[in-house]
PDB file of C-alpha atoms in Angstrom:
ATOM      1  CA  LYS A   1       0.000   0.000   0.000  1.00  0.00           C
ATOM      2  CA  GLN A   2       1.392   3.368  -1.024  1.00  0.00           C
ATOM      3  CA  GLU A   3       2.251   5.698   1.833  1.00  0.00           C
ATOM      4  CA  VAL A   4       3.340   9.304   1.464  1.00  0.00           C
ATOM      5  CA  THR A   5       5.307  11.180   4.113  1.00  0.00           C
ATOM      6  CA  GLN A   6       6.203  14.851   4.289  1.00  0.00           C
ATOM      7  CA  ILE A   7       8.977  16.195   6.457  1.00  0.00           C
ATOM      8  CA  PRO A   8       9.102  18.570   8.228  1.00  0.00           C
ATOM      9  CA  ALA A   9       5.512  18.948   9.412  1.00  0.00           C
ATOM     10  CA  ALA A  10       6.103  22.641  10.024  1.00  0.00           C
ATOM     11  CA  LEU A  11       8.780  25.107   8.982  1.00  0.00           C
ATOM     12  CA  SER A  12       9.398  28.766   9.809  1.00  0.00           C
ATOM     13  CA  VAL A  13      11.926  30.791   7.816  1.00  0.00           C
ATOM     14  CA  PRO A  14      12.826  34.462   7.410  1.00  0.00           C
ATOM     15  CA  GLU A  15      11.817  36.213   4.235  1.00  0.00           C
ATOM     16  CA  GLY A  16      14.263  35.827   1.357  1.00  0.00           C
ATOM     17  CA  GLU A  17      15.541  32.406   2.347  1.00  0.00           C
ATOM     18  CA  ASN A  18      15.656  29.530  -0.138  1.00  0.00           C
ATOM     19  CA  LEU A  19      13.987  26.413   1.226  1.00  0.00           C
ATOM     20  CA  VAL A  20      13.311  22.769   0.451  1.00  0.00           C
ATOM     21  CA  LEU A  21      10.233  20.748   1.309  1.00  0.00           C
ATOM     22  CA  ASN A  22      10.484  16.971   1.239  1.00  0.00           C
ATOM     23  CA  CYS A  23       8.081  14.252   0.168  1.00  0.00           C
ATOM     24  CA  SER A  24       8.791  10.519   0.279  1.00  0.00           C
ATOM     25  CA  PHE A  25       6.712   7.587  -0.934  1.00  0.00           C
ATOM     26  CA  THR A  26       7.032   3.875  -0.322  1.00  0.00           C
ATOM     27  CA  ASP A  27       6.129   2.407  -3.735  1.00  0.00           C
ATOM     28  CA  SER A  28       8.195   3.678  -6.646  1.00  0.00           C
ATOM     29  CA  ALA A  29       5.618   2.491  -9.229  1.00  0.00           C
ATOM     30  CA  ILE A  30       3.981   5.877  -9.624  1.00  0.00           C
ATOM     31  CA  TYR A  31       2.409   7.519 -12.632  1.00  0.00           C
ATOM     32  CA  ASN A  32       2.910  11.112 -11.526  1.00  0.00           C
ATOM     33  CA  LEU A  33       3.376  13.288  -8.463  1.00  0.00           C
ATOM     34  CA  GLN A  34       1.603  16.563  -7.822  1.00  0.00           C
ATOM     35  CA  TRP A  35       2.445  19.411  -5.427  1.00  0.00           C
ATOM     36  CA  PHE A  36      -0.381  21.543  -4.037  1.00  0.00           C
ATOM     37  CA  ARG A  37      -0.676  24.638  -1.916  1.00  0.00           C
ATOM     38  CA  GLN A  38      -3.491  25.098   0.596  1.00  0.00           C
ATOM     39  CA  ASP A  39      -4.254  28.370   2.336  1.00  0.00           C
ATOM     40  CA  PRO A  40      -6.173  28.250   5.649  1.00  0.00           C
ATOM     41  CA  GLY A  41      -9.838  27.448   5.115  1.00  0.00           C
ATOM     42  CA  LYS A  42      -9.380  27.154   1.360  1.00  0.00           C
ATOM     43  CA  GLY A  43      -9.180  24.496  -1.284  1.00  0.00           C
ATOM     44  CA  LEU A  44      -6.049  23.089  -2.897  1.00  0.00           C
ATOM     45  CA  THR A  45      -4.216  24.907  -5.651  1.00  0.00           C
ATOM     46  CA  SER A  46      -2.111  22.815  -8.007  1.00  0.00           C
ATOM     47  CA  LEU A  47       1.485  24.066  -8.174  1.00  0.00           C
ATOM     48  CA  LEU A  48       3.418  21.510 -10.185  1.00  0.00           C
ATOM     49  CA  LEU A  49       2.895  18.069 -11.662  1.00  0.00           C
ATOM     50  CA  ILE A  50       5.799  15.773 -12.489  1.00  0.00           C
ATOM     51  CA  GLN A  51       5.272  12.776 -14.724  1.00  0.00           C
ATOM     52  CA  SER A  52       7.096   9.592 -13.766  1.00  0.00           C
ATOM     53  CA  SER A  53       9.377   9.986 -16.784  1.00  0.00           C
ATOM     54  CA  GLN A  54      10.457  13.494 -15.730  1.00  0.00           C
ATOM     55  CA  ARG A  55      13.145  14.580 -13.299  1.00  0.00           C
ATOM     56  CA  GLU A  56      11.920  18.064 -12.509  1.00  0.00           C
ATOM     57  CA  GLN A  57       9.408  20.789 -13.253  1.00  0.00           C
ATOM     58  CA  THR A  58       9.739  24.522 -12.761  1.00  0.00           C
ATOM     59  CA  SER A  59       7.233  27.314 -12.354  1.00  0.00           C
ATOM     60  CA  GLY A  60       8.532  30.731 -11.430  1.00  0.00           C
ATOM     61  CA  ARG A  61      10.312  30.490  -8.067  1.00  0.00           C
ATOM     62  CA  LEU A  62       9.214  26.893  -7.604  1.00  0.00           C
ATOM     63  CA  ASN A  63      11.137  23.826  -8.700  1.00  0.00           C
ATOM     64  CA  ALA A  64      10.025  20.286  -8.018  1.00  0.00           C
ATOM     65  CA  SER A  65      12.263  17.264  -8.512  1.00  0.00           C
ATOM     66  CA  LEU A  66      11.451  13.573  -8.618  1.00  0.00           C
ATOM     67  CA  ASP A  67      13.665  10.578  -7.897  1.00  0.00           C
ATOM     68  CA  LYS A  68      11.447   7.539  -8.362  1.00  0.00           C
ATOM     69  CA  SER A  69      14.100   4.986  -7.501  1.00  0.00           C
ATOM     70  CA  SER A  70      14.633   6.461  -4.048  1.00  0.00           C
ATOM     71  CA  GLY A  71      10.952   7.344  -3.561  1.00  0.00           C
ATOM     72  CA  ARG A  72      11.549  11.047  -3.077  1.00  0.00           C
ATOM     73  CA  SER A  73      10.403  14.399  -4.355  1.00  0.00           C
ATOM     74  CA  THR A  74      11.491  17.851  -3.245  1.00  0.00           C
ATOM     75  CA  LEU A  75       9.855  21.243  -3.695  1.00  0.00           C
ATOM     76  CA  TYR A  76      12.371  24.058  -3.819  1.00  0.00           C
ATOM     77  CA  ILE A  77      11.139  27.602  -3.158  1.00  0.00           C
ATOM     78  CA  ALA A  78      13.564  30.362  -4.050  1.00  0.00           C
ATOM     79  CA  ALA A  79      13.658  33.739  -2.333  1.00  0.00           C
ATOM     80  CA  SER A  80      10.716  33.006  -0.068  1.00  0.00           C
ATOM     81  CA  GLN A  81       8.095  35.695   0.594  1.00  0.00           C
ATOM     82  CA  PRO A  82       5.461  36.100   3.329  1.00  0.00           C
ATOM     83  CA  GLY A  83       2.837  35.351   0.675  1.00  0.00           C
ATOM     84  CA  ASP A  84       4.304  31.863   0.353  1.00  0.00           C
ATOM     85  CA  SER A  85       3.026  31.032   3.839  1.00  0.00           C
ATOM     86  CA  ALA A  86       0.625  28.102   3.467  1.00  0.00           C
ATOM     87  CA  THR A  87       0.452  24.333   3.779  1.00  0.00           C
ATOM     88  CA  TYR A  88       2.185  22.447   0.989  1.00  0.00           C
ATOM     89  CA  LEU A  89       0.917  18.998   0.092  1.00  0.00           C
ATOM     90  CA  CYS A  90       2.372  16.364  -2.170  1.00  0.00           C
ATOM     91  CA  ALA A  91       0.235  13.642  -3.711  1.00  0.00           C
ATOM     92  CA  VAL A  92       1.191  10.518  -5.600  1.00  0.00           C
ATOM     93  CA  ASN A  93      -0.808   8.904  -8.398  1.00  0.00           C
ATOM     94  CA  SER A  94      -0.167   5.176  -8.438  1.00  0.00           C
ATOM     95  CA  GLY A  95      -3.413   4.411 -10.242  1.00  0.00           C
ATOM     96  CA  GLY A  96      -2.644   5.441 -13.788  1.00  0.00           C
ATOM     97  CA  ALA A  97      -5.674   6.643 -15.703  1.00  0.00           C
ATOM     98  CA  THR A  98      -7.981   6.657 -12.684  1.00  0.00           C
ATOM     99  CA  ASN A  99      -5.635   9.224 -11.110  1.00  0.00           C
ATOM    100  CA  LYS A 100      -6.456   8.296  -7.528  1.00  0.00           C
ATOM    101  CA  LEU A 101      -4.155  10.408  -5.393  1.00  0.00           C
ATOM    102  CA  ILE A 102      -2.489   9.412  -2.140  1.00  0.00           C
ATOM    103  CA  PHE A 103      -1.654  12.493  -0.105  1.00  0.00           C
ATOM    104  CA  GLY A 104       0.968  13.302   2.447  1.00  0.00           C
ATOM    105  CA  THR A 105      -0.108  15.213   5.550  1.00  0.00           C
ATOM    106  CA  GLY A 106       1.604  18.390   4.427  1.00  0.00           C
ATOM    107  CA  THR A 107       4.233  20.885   5.538  1.00  0.00           C
ATOM    108  CA  LEU A 108       2.980  24.086   7.162  1.00  0.00           C
ATOM    109  CA  LEU A 109       5.264  26.892   6.006  1.00  0.00           C
ATOM    110  CA  ALA A 110       5.516  30.284   7.700  1.00  0.00           C
ATOM    111  CA  VAL A 111       7.686  32.945   6.087  1.00  0.00           C
ATOM    112  CA  GLN A 112       8.467  35.708   8.534  1.00  0.00           C
ATOM    113  CA  PRO A 113       8.757  39.290   7.184  1.00  0.00           C
TER     114      PRO A 113
ATOM    115  CA  ASP B   1      -9.070  28.483 -12.019  1.00  0.00           C
ATOM    116  CA  ALA B   2     -10.999  25.361 -12.883  1.00  0.00           C
ATOM    117  CA  GLY B   3     -14.747  25.876 -12.685  1.00  0.00           C
ATOM    118  CA  ILE B   4     -15.644  23.764  -9.684  1.00  0.00           C
ATOM    119  CA  THR B   5     -18.252  24.697  -7.109  1.00  0.00           C
ATOM    120  CA  GLN B   6     -19.394  22.851  -4.025  1.00  0.00           C
ATOM    121  CA  SER B   7     -22.625  23.265  -2.111  1.00  0.00           C
ATOM    122  CA  PRO B   8     -23.315  23.844   0.628  1.00  0.00           C
ATOM    123  CA  ARG B   9     -20.060  25.387   1.829  1.00  0.00           C
ATOM    124  CA  HIS B  10     -20.924  24.863   5.461  1.00  0.00           C
ATOM    125  CA  LYS B  11     -23.418  22.526   7.080  1.00  0.00           C
ATOM    126  CA  VAL B  12     -24.266  21.480  10.609  1.00  0.00           C
ATOM    127  CA  THR B  13     -26.454  18.419  10.976  1.00  0.00           C
ATOM    128  CA  GLU B  14     -27.497  15.959  13.640  1.00  0.00           C
ATOM    129  CA  THR B  15     -26.394  12.375  14.027  1.00  0.00           C
ATOM    130  CA  GLY B  16     -28.583   9.987  12.072  1.00  0.00           C
ATOM    131  CA  THR B  17     -29.788  12.449   9.449  1.00  0.00           C
ATOM    132  CA  PRO B  18     -29.050  12.030   5.727  1.00  0.00           C
ATOM    133  CA  VAL B  19     -26.818  14.618   4.084  1.00  0.00           C
ATOM    134  CA  THR B  20     -26.044  15.249   0.424  1.00  0.00           C
ATOM    135  CA  LEU B  21     -23.142  17.331  -0.795  1.00  0.00           C
ATOM    136  CA  ARG B  22     -23.002  18.539  -4.359  1.00  0.00           C
ATOM    137  CA  CYS B  23     -20.059  19.140  -6.665  1.00  0.00           C
ATOM    138  CA  HIS B  24     -20.612  20.959  -9.929  1.00  0.00           C
ATOM    139  CA  GLN B  25     -18.029  21.457 -12.705  1.00  0.00           C
ATOM    140  CA  THR B  26     -18.086  23.479 -15.884  1.00  0.00           C
ATOM    141  CA  GLU B  27     -14.934  21.946 -17.400  1.00  0.00           C
ATOM    142  CA  ASN B  28     -16.523  18.831 -18.940  1.00  0.00           C
ATOM    143  CA  HIS B  29     -13.847  16.678 -17.281  1.00  0.00           C
ATOM    144  CA  ARG B  30     -14.517  12.978 -17.200  1.00  0.00           C
ATOM    145  CA  TYR B  31     -13.135  12.134 -13.772  1.00  0.00           C
ATOM    146  CA  MET B  32     -14.538  13.455 -10.504  1.00  0.00           C
ATOM    147  CA  TYR B  33     -13.464  12.654  -6.947  1.00  0.00           C
ATOM    148  CA  TRP B  34     -14.611  13.132  -3.364  1.00  0.00           C
ATOM    149  CA  TYR B  35     -11.986  13.437  -0.631  1.00  0.00           C
ATOM    150  CA  ARG B  36     -12.208  14.170   3.050  1.00  0.00           C
ATOM    151  CA  GLN B  37      -9.566  16.090   4.983  1.00  0.00           C
ATOM    152  CA  ASP B  38      -8.943  15.472   8.669  1.00  0.00           C
ATOM    153  CA  PRO B  39      -6.141  16.619  10.965  1.00  0.00           C
ATOM    154  CA  GLY B  40      -3.391  14.039  11.111  1.00  0.00           C
ATOM    155  CA  HIS B  41      -4.754  12.085   8.141  1.00  0.00           C
ATOM    156  CA  GLY B  42      -4.415  14.484   5.269  1.00  0.00           C
ATOM    157  CA  LEU B  43      -6.786  14.013   2.351  1.00  0.00           C
ATOM    158  CA  ARG B  44      -8.266  10.590   1.745  1.00  0.00           C
ATOM    159  CA  LEU B  45     -10.280   9.443  -1.251  1.00  0.00           C
ATOM    160  CA  ILE B  46     -13.896   8.477  -0.536  1.00  0.00           C
ATOM    161  CA  HIS B  47     -15.312   7.688  -4.005  1.00  0.00           C
ATOM    162  CA  TYR B  48     -14.575   8.631  -7.559  1.00  0.00           C
ATOM    163  CA  SER B  49     -16.344   8.630 -10.891  1.00  0.00           C
ATOM    164  CA  TYR B  50     -14.916   7.883 -14.328  1.00  0.00           C
ATOM    165  CA  GLY B  51     -18.025   8.795 -16.283  1.00  0.00           C
ATOM    166  CA  VAL B  52     -21.783   9.263 -16.044  1.00  0.00           C
ATOM    167  CA  LYS B  53     -23.199   6.479 -13.861  1.00  0.00           C
ATOM    168  CA  ASP B  54     -19.676   4.997 -13.469  1.00  0.00           C
ATOM    169  CA  THR B  55     -18.362   5.171  -9.927  1.00  0.00           C
ATOM    170  CA  ASP B  56     -16.004   3.236  -7.685  1.00  0.00           C
ATOM    171  CA  LYS B  57     -14.876   3.159  -4.074  1.00  0.00           C
ATOM    172  CA  GLY B  58     -11.872   4.879  -2.628  1.00  0.00           C
ATOM    173  CA  GLU B  59      -9.913   4.374   0.550  1.00  0.00           C
ATOM    174  CA  VAL B  60     -12.614   5.425   3.063  1.00  0.00           C
ATOM    175  CA  SER B  61     -15.961   4.677   1.407  1.00  0.00           C
ATOM    176  CA  ASP B  62     -17.867   3.100   4.317  1.00  0.00           C
ATOM    177  CA  GLY B  63     -20.942   5.170   5.207  1.00  0.00           C
ATOM    178  CA  TYR B  64     -20.893   7.108   1.937  1.00  0.00           C
ATOM    179  CA  SER B  65     -22.580   6.703  -1.415  1.00  0.00           C
ATOM    180  CA  VAL B  66     -22.258   8.701  -4.634  1.00  0.00           C
ATOM    181  CA  SER B  67     -24.174   9.326  -7.796  1.00  0.00           C
ATOM    182  CA  ARG B  68     -23.398  10.916 -11.118  1.00  0.00           C
ATOM    183  CA  SER B  69     -26.317  11.333 -13.490  1.00  0.00           C
ATOM    184  CA  LYS B  70     -24.737  14.169 -15.494  1.00  0.00           C
ATOM    185  CA  THR B  71     -21.153  14.908 -16.482  1.00  0.00           C
ATOM    186  CA  GLU B  72     -21.148  18.146 -14.499  1.00  0.00           C
ATOM    187  CA  ASP B  73     -22.592  16.927 -11.178  1.00  0.00           C
ATOM    188  CA  PHE B  74     -21.215  14.472  -8.623  1.00  0.00           C
ATOM    189  CA  LEU B  75     -23.196  13.968  -5.421  1.00  0.00           C
ATOM    190  CA  LEU B  76     -21.907  12.570  -2.147  1.00  0.00           C
ATOM    191  CA  THR B  77     -24.491  11.218   0.290  1.00  0.00           C
ATOM    192  CA  LEU B  78     -24.082  10.324   3.916  1.00  0.00           C
ATOM    193  CA  GLU B  79     -27.010   7.980   4.453  1.00  0.00           C
ATOM    194  CA  SER B  80     -27.037   8.408   8.235  1.00  0.00           C
ATOM    195  CA  ALA B  81     -24.485  10.937   9.417  1.00  0.00           C
ATOM    196  CA  THR B  82     -22.214  10.093  12.352  1.00  0.00           C
ATOM    197  CA  SER B  83     -19.874  12.297  14.374  1.00  0.00           C
ATOM    198  CA  SER B  84     -16.889  10.541  12.777  1.00  0.00           C
ATOM    199  CA  GLN B  85     -17.968  12.047   9.464  1.00  0.00           C
ATOM    200  CA  THR B  86     -17.356  15.574  10.736  1.00  0.00           C
ATOM    201  CA  SER B  87     -14.751  16.764   8.264  1.00  0.00           C
ATOM    202  CA  VAL B  88     -13.952  19.041   5.369  1.00  0.00           C
ATOM    203  CA  TYR B  89     -15.024  17.492   2.073  1.00  0.00           C
ATOM    204  CA  PHE B  90     -13.317  18.344  -1.199  1.00  0.00           C
ATOM    205  CA  CYS B  91     -14.372  17.589  -4.718  1.00  0.00           C
ATOM    206  CA  ALA B  92     -11.793  17.332  -7.489  1.00  0.00           C
ATOM    207  CA  ILE B  93     -11.824  16.861 -11.245  1.00  0.00           C
ATOM    208  CA  SER B  94      -9.356  15.470 -13.752  1.00  0.00           C
ATOM    209  CA  GLU B  95      -9.140  15.315 -17.508  1.00  0.00           C
ATOM    210  CA  ARG B  96      -9.959  12.253 -19.528  1.00  0.00           C
ATOM    211  CA  PRO B  97      -6.690  10.679 -20.617  1.00  0.00           C
ATOM    212  CA  GLY B  98      -6.075  10.974 -24.324  1.00  0.00           C
ATOM    213  CA  GLN B  99      -3.243   9.549 -26.317  1.00  0.00           C
ATOM    214  CA  GLY B 100      -0.230   9.315 -24.031  1.00  0.00           C
ATOM    215  CA  MET B 101      -2.531   9.723 -21.041  1.00  0.00           C
ATOM    216  CA  GLY B 102      -2.093  13.490 -20.853  1.00  0.00           C
ATOM    217  CA  ARG B 103      -1.088  15.307 -17.690  1.00  0.00           C
ATOM    218  CA  LEU B 104      -3.933  14.052 -15.458  1.00  0.00           C
ATOM    219  CA  GLU B 105      -3.616  17.098 -13.245  1.00  0.00           C
ATOM    220  CA  GLN B 106      -6.270  17.281 -10.540  1.00  0.00           C
ATOM    221  CA  TYR B 107      -8.149  20.476  -9.697  1.00  0.00           C
ATOM    222  CA  PHE B 108      -9.969  21.003  -6.446  1.00  0.00           C
ATOM    223  CA  GLY B 109     -13.125  22.793  -5.362  1.00  0.00           C
ATOM    224  CA  PRO B 110     -13.324  25.142  -2.356  1.00  0.00           C
ATOM    225  CA  GLY B 111     -14.547  22.487   0.086  1.00  0.00           C
ATOM    226  CA  THR B 112     -17.559  21.882   2.313  1.00  0.00           C
ATOM    227  CA  ARG B 113     -17.171  21.993   6.075  1.00  0.00           C
ATOM    228  CA  LEU B 114     -19.565  19.463   7.607  1.00  0.00           C
ATOM    229  CA  THR B 115     -20.206  19.221  11.331  1.00  0.00           C
ATOM    230  CA  VAL B 116     -22.250  16.335  12.707  1.00  0.00           C
ATOM    231  CA  THR B 117     -23.486  16.963  16.256  1.00  0.00           C
TER     232      THR B 117
END
């Protein structure tokens, strides 16, 4: 059974710092991995999706990498801003076309001004 | 933003009563999903649909049923609500895979906060 873990559970950094969020999964037979952002009391916003054949994806200050063989993905945030404060969730699709996602419990990020 | 709405956004109900949550999409996506989010558990899949009248169970389906009579609507029903079903419920949608399966990115609605007293 696929299990997804995110470490750390919470992180506080000063504004401007570069940071890395970690996601690990137990079964390397994944179809894709998706990173989401969730603001308090809100829904999930998709940030990046990495297909199993890809190594990384970039969007603005965000870069996500995938190492299937070691069961790990990282989300790199460059030059963090207070507006980046949110919970970041990673989710793994092991189901192919049905796209059933298995979620980690998230990392709560606080960027201090 | 993907056109996904959920109703109601907040609901308080009593134990033993039936409850139906609605998800409506304007994207004509084939796949629709219901998740619940609880502290310490993250999001867990309840049921999903891969087409009109085609549904299947997810990880935590006990006590829930779903129906999809139109592409745009996916209903989640709690037949007899219990306190353990107090949660935030999210609907999501995903494209139909084409040749090469496409990106299969999932988009989420704003959520429904359900409290069962």
